Every structure is written in structure tokens, then in C-alpha cells.
PDB file of C-alpha atoms in Angstrom:
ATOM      1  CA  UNK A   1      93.931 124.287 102.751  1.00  0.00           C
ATOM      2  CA  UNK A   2      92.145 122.084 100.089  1.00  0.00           C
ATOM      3  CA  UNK A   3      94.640 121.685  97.465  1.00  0.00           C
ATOM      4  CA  UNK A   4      92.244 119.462  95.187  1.00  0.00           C
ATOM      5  CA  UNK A   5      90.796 121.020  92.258  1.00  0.00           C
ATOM      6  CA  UNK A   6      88.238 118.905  89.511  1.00  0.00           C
ATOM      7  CA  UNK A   7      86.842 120.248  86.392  1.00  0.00           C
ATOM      8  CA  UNK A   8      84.593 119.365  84.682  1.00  0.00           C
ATOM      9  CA  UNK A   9      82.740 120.231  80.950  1.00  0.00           C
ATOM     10  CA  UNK A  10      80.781 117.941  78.629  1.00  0.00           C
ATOM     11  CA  UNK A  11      81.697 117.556  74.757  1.00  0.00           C
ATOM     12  CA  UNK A  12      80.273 115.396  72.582  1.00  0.00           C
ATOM     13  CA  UNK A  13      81.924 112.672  70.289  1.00  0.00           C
ATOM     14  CA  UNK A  14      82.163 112.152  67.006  1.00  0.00           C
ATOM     15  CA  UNK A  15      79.768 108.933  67.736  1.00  0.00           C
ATOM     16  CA  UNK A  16      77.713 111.381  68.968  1.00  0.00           C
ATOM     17  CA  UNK A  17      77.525 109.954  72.622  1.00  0.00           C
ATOM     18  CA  UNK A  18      77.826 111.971  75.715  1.00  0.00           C
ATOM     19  CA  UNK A  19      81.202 111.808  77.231  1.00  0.00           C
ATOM     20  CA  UNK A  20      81.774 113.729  80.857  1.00  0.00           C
ATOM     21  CA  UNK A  21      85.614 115.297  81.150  1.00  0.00           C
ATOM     22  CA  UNK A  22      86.701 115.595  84.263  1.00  0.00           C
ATOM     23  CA  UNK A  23      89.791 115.901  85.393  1.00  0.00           C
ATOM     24  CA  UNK A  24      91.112 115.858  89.246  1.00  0.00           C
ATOM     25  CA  UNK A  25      94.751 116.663  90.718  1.00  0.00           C
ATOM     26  CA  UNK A  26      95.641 116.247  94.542  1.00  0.00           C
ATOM     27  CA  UNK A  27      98.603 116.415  96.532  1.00  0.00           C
ATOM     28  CA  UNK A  28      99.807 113.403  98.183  1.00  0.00           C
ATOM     29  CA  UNK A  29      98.479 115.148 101.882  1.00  0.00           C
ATOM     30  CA  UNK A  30      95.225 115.674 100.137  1.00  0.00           C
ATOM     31  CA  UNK A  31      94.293 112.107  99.211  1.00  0.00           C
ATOM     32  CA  UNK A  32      94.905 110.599 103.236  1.00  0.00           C
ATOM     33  CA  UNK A  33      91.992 112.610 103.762  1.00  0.00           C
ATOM     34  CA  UNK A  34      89.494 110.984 101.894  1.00  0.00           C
ATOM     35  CA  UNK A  35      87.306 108.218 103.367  1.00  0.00           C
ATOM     36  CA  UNK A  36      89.037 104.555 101.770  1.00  0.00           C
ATOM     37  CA  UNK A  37      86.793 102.124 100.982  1.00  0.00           C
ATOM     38  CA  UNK A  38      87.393  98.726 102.906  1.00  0.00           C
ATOM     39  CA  UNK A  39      88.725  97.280  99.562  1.00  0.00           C
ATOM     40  CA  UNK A  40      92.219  94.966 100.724  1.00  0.00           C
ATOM     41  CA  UNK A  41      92.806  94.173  97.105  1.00  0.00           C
ATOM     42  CA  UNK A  42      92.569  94.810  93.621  1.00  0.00           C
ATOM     43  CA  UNK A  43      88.975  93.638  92.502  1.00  0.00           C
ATOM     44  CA  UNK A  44      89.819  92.627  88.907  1.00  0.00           C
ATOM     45  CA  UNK A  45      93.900  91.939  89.096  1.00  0.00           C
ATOM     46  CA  UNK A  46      92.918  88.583  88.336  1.00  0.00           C
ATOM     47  CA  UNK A  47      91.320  88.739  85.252  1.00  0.00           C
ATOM     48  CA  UNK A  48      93.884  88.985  82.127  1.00  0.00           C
ATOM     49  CA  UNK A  49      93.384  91.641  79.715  1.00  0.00           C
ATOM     50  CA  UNK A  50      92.690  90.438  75.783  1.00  0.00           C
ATOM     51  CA  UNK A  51      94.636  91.023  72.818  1.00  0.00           C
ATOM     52  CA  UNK A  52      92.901  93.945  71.766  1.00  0.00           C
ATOM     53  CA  UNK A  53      92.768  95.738  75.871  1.00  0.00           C
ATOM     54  CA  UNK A  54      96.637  95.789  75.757  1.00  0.00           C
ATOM     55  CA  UNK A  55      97.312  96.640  72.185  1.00  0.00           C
ATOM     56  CA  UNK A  56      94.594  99.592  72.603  1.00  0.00           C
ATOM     57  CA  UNK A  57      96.753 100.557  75.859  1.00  0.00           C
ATOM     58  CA  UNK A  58      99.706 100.346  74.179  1.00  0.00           C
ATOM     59  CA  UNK A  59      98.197 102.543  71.486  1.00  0.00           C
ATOM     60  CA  UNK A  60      97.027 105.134  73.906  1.00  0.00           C
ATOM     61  CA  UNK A  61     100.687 105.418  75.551  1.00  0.00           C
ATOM     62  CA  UNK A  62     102.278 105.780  72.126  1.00  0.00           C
ATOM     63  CA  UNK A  63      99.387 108.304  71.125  1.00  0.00           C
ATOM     64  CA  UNK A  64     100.202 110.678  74.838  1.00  0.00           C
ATOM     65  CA  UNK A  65     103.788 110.885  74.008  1.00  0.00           C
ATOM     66  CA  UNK A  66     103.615 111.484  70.457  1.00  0.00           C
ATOM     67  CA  UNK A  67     101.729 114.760  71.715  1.00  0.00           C
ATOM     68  CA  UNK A  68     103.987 115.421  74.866  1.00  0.00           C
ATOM     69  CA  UNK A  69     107.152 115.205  72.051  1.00  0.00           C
ATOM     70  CA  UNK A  70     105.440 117.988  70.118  1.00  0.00           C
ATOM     71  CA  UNK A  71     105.899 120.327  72.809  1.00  0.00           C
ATOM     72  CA  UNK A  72     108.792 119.251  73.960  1.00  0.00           C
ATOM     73  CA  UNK A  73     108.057 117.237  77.298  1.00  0.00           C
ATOM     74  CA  UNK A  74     109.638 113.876  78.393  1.00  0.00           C
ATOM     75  CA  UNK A  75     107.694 110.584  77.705  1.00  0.00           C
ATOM     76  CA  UNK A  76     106.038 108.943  80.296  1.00  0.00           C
ATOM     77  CA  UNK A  77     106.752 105.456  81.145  1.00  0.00           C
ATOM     78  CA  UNK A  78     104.262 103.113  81.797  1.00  0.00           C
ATOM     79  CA  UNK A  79     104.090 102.093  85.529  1.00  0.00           C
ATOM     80  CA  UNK A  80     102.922  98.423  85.913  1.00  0.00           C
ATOM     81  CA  UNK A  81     100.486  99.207  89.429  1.00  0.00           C
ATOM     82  CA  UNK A  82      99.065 102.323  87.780  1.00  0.00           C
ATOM     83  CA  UNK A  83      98.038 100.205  84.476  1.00  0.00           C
ATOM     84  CA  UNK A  84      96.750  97.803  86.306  1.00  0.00           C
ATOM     85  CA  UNK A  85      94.537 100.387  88.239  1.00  0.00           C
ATOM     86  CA  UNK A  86      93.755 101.924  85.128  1.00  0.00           C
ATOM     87  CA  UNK A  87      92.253  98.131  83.884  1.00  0.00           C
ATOM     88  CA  UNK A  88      90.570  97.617  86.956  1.00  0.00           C
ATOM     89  CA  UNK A  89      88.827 101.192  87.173  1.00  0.00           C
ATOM     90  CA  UNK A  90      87.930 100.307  83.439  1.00  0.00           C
ATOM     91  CA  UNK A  91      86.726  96.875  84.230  1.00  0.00           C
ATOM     92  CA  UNK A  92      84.801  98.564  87.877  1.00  0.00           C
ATOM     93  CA  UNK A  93      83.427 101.387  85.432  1.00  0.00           C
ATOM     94  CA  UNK A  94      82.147  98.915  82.717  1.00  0.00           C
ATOM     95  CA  UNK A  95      80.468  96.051  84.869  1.00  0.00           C
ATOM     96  CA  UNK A  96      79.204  98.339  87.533  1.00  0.00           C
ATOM     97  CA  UNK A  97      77.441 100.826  84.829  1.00  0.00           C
ATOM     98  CA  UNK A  98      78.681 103.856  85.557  1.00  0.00           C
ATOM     99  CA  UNK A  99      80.927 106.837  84.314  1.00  0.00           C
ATOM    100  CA  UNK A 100      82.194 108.701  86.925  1.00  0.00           C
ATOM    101  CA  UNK A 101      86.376 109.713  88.926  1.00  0.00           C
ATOM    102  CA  UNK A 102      84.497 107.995  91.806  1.00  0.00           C
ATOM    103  CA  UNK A 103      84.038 104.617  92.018  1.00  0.00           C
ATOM    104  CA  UNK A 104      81.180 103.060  94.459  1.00  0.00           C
ATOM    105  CA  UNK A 105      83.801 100.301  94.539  1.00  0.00           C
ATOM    106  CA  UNK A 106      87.388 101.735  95.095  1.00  0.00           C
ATOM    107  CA  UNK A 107      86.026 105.346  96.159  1.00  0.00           C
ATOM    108  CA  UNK A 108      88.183 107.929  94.372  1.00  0.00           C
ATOM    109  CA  UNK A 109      91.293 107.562  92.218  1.00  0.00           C
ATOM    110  CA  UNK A 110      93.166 109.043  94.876  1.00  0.00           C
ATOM    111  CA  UNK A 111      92.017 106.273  97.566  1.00  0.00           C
ATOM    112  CA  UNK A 112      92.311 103.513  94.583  1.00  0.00           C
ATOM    113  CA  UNK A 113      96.171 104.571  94.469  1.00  0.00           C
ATOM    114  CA  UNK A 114      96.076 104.173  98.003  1.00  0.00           C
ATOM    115  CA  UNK A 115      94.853 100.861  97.841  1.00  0.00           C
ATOM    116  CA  UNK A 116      96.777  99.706  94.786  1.00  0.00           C
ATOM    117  CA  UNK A 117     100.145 101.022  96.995  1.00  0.00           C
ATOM    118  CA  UNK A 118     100.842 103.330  94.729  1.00  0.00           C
ATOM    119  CA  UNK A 119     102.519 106.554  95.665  1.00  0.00           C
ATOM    120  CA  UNK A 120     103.200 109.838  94.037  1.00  0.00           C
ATOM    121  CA  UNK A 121     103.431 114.178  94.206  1.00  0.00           C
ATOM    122  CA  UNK A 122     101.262 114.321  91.809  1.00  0.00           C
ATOM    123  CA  UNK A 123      98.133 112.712  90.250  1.00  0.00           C
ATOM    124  CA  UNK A 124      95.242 112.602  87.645  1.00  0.00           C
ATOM    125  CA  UNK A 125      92.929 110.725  85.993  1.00  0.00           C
ATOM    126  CA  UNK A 126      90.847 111.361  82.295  1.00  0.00           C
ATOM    127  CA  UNK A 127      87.911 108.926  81.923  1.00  0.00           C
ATOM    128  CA  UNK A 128      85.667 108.750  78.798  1.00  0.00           C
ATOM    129  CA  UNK A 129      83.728 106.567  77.163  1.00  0.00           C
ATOM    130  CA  UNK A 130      82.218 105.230  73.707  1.00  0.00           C
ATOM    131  CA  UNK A 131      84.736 105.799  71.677  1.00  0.00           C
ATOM    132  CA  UNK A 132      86.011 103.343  69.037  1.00  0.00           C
ATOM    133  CA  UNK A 133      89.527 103.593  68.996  1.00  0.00           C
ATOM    134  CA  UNK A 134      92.558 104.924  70.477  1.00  0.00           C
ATOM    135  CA  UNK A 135      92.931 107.681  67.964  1.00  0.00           C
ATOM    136  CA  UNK A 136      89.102 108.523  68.860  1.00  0.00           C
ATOM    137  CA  UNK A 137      90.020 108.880  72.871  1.00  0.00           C
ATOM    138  CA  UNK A 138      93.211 110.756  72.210  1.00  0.00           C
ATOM    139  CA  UNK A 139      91.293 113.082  69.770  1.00  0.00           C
ATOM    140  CA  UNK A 140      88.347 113.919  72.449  1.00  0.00           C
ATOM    141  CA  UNK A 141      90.922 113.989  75.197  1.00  0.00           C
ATOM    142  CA  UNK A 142      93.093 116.650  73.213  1.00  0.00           C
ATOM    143  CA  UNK A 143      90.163 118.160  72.047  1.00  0.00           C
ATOM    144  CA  UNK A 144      89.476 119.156  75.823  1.00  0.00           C
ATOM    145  CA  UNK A 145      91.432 121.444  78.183  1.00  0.00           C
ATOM    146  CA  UNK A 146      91.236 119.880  80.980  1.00  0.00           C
ATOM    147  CA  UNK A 147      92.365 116.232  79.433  1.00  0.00           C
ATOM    148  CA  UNK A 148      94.513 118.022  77.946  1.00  0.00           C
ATOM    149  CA  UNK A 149      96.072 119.740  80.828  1.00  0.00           C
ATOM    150  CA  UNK A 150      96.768 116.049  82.200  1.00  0.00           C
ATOM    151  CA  UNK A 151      98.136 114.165  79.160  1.00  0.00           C
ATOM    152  CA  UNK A 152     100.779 117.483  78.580  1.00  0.00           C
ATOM    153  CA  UNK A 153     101.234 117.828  82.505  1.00  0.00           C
ATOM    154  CA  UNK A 154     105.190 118.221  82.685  1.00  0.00           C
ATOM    155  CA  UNK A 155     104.419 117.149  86.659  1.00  0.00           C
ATOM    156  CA  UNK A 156     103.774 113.864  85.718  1.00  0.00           C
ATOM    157  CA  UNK A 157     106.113 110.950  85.355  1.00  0.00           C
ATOM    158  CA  UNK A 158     103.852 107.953  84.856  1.00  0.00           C
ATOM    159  CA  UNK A 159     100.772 106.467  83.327  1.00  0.00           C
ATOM    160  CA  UNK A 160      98.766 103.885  83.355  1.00  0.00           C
ATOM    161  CA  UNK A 161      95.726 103.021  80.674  1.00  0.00           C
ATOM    162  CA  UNK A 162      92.640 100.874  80.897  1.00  0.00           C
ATOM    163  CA  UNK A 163      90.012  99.908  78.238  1.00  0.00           C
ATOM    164  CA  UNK A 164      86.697  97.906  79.030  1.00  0.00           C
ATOM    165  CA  UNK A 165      83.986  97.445  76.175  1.00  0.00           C
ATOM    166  CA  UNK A 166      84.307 101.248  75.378  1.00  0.00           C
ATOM    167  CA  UNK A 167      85.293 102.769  78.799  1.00  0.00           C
ATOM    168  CA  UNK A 168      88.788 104.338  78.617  1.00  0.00           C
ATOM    169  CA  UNK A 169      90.910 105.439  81.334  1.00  0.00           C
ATOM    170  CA  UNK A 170      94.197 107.529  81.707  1.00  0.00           C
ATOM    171  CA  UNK A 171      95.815 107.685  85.400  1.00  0.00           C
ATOM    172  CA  UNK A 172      98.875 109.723  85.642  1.00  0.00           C
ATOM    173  CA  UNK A 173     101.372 110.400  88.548  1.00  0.00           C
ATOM    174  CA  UNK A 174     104.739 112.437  89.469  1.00  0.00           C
ATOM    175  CA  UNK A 175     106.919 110.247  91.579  1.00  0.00           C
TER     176      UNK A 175
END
């Protein structure tokens, strides 16, 4: 039984650039059936984030639980592997010029978590891209029911938040 499910539906931002939504949720049995890419290590875990990646994380973060307090669901705390992930796939998405869940370097975020020895029930990712500022991300995010569905997911526990030169991304888990 395939228990993964992705959706996806284009909006447009207020900076009037394309941004994709997807938005894809697997069970922990699901993701040992993908293909992992021979990746040992993180690619990027090297390379320190600036002033203005972590503060924009931060924001993000504060920004999801403001709206998961609104309707009455726990915070999520910010797990250190996953946020790293979540720079890296940034970083990955950024360099290697391309907007997709799959990366030709780390293969999905499923096998990234793999890689990254990450482990959860639960797991998602929201990706987009151009936008200026944290508010900007959160607003398209919200603004879109499947990013939506993810950031007010009471089945997750955990984020983690990248930013890259405009390329946001949001990976949740349920441990």
C-alpha cells in the first residue's frame, strides 16, 4: 500500500514570481523504499549560516507557531538535524538552480532524513521561493492549503527552516 501522497498547485506571489507548492507526507515504512542517493554526509553542514539566514529562521519558527496558537495546537520545537537539513536543502536548492521536494543531490526529503539520521512517524516539507521576507513566506504558505495543511499539522512535533538567497524551506516531523 503506498501511503505517500504529494500535492501540488501553483500561486503566484505578491513579487509576482512563480512559486510551486507542494507538499509530501510519508510514513516512516514508506521512505526505506525510495532509492538513497550515495550521499555519506551532509553536503553543506560546513558552511555557517549568516546573520540574516538564522534570524530569518528564527522568524519563520516564531511566525508557524503564532498560527498553530490560533487554533489551538502545541508549538513546535526546533530540532537541530532537521534545521540543518532544512539549510542544506536551501543551500542544494539555491547553488544547484532548481526548485523542486527532490533534490538531484540528496534525492527526496524523505531519503535526506535518512541520510541526515533523522527519524520520525511523520514528515513534510513546504519549499518556495522569491520571497522577501519571512512574513512574505508565511503569508504564501498560509495562503495555500496544502502548506497550510503542514505548518497546522497537529502530527507534527518538529521543524526545521532553511533560507538561501530567496529559497525557503520548512521540514516538519512527528517523533
Amino acid at each position: 500500500m503506498n501511503n505517500k501522497r504529494t500535492l501540488f498547485k501553483r500561486i503566484t506571489s505578491t513579487a509576482a514570481a512563480a512559486v510551486l507548492v507542494a507538499v509530501t507526507i510519508a510514513a516512516p515504512a514508506q521512505a526505506a523504499t525510495y532509492h538513497v542517493k550515495s550521499t555519506s554526509k551532509p553536503l553543506y553542514a560546513s558552511q555557517s549560516a549568516t546573520a540574516d539566514t538564522s534570524a530569518f529562521a528564527d522568524q519563520v519558527v516564531e511566525l508557524v507557531n503564532q498560527e498553530r496558537a490560533k487554533v489551538g495546537l502545541k508549538a513546535l520545537s526546533v530540532d537541530s538535524k532537521l534545521q540543518t537539513m532544512a539549510q542544506d536543502k536551501a543551500i542544494d536548492m539555491f547553488k544547484n538552480n532548481y526548485f523542486d521536494h527532490t533534490s538531484p543531490t540528496y534525492g527526496t526529503p524523505f531519503e535526506m532524513m535518512k541520510t541526515y539520521g533523522i527519524s520520525y512517524r511523520a514528515a513534510g516539507e513546504n519549499i518556495a521561493k522569491g520571497q522577501a521576507s519571512p512574513a512574505q513566506v508565511m503569508k504564501s504558505w498560509m495562503n495555500s492549503s496544502g502548506h497550510k495543511a503542514n505548518i497546522l499539522s497537529s502530527n507534527f512535533t518538529a521543524i526545521g527552516v532553511g533560507y538561501q538567497n530567496g529559497v525557503w524551506v520548512q521540514d516538519f516531523i512527528g517523533k
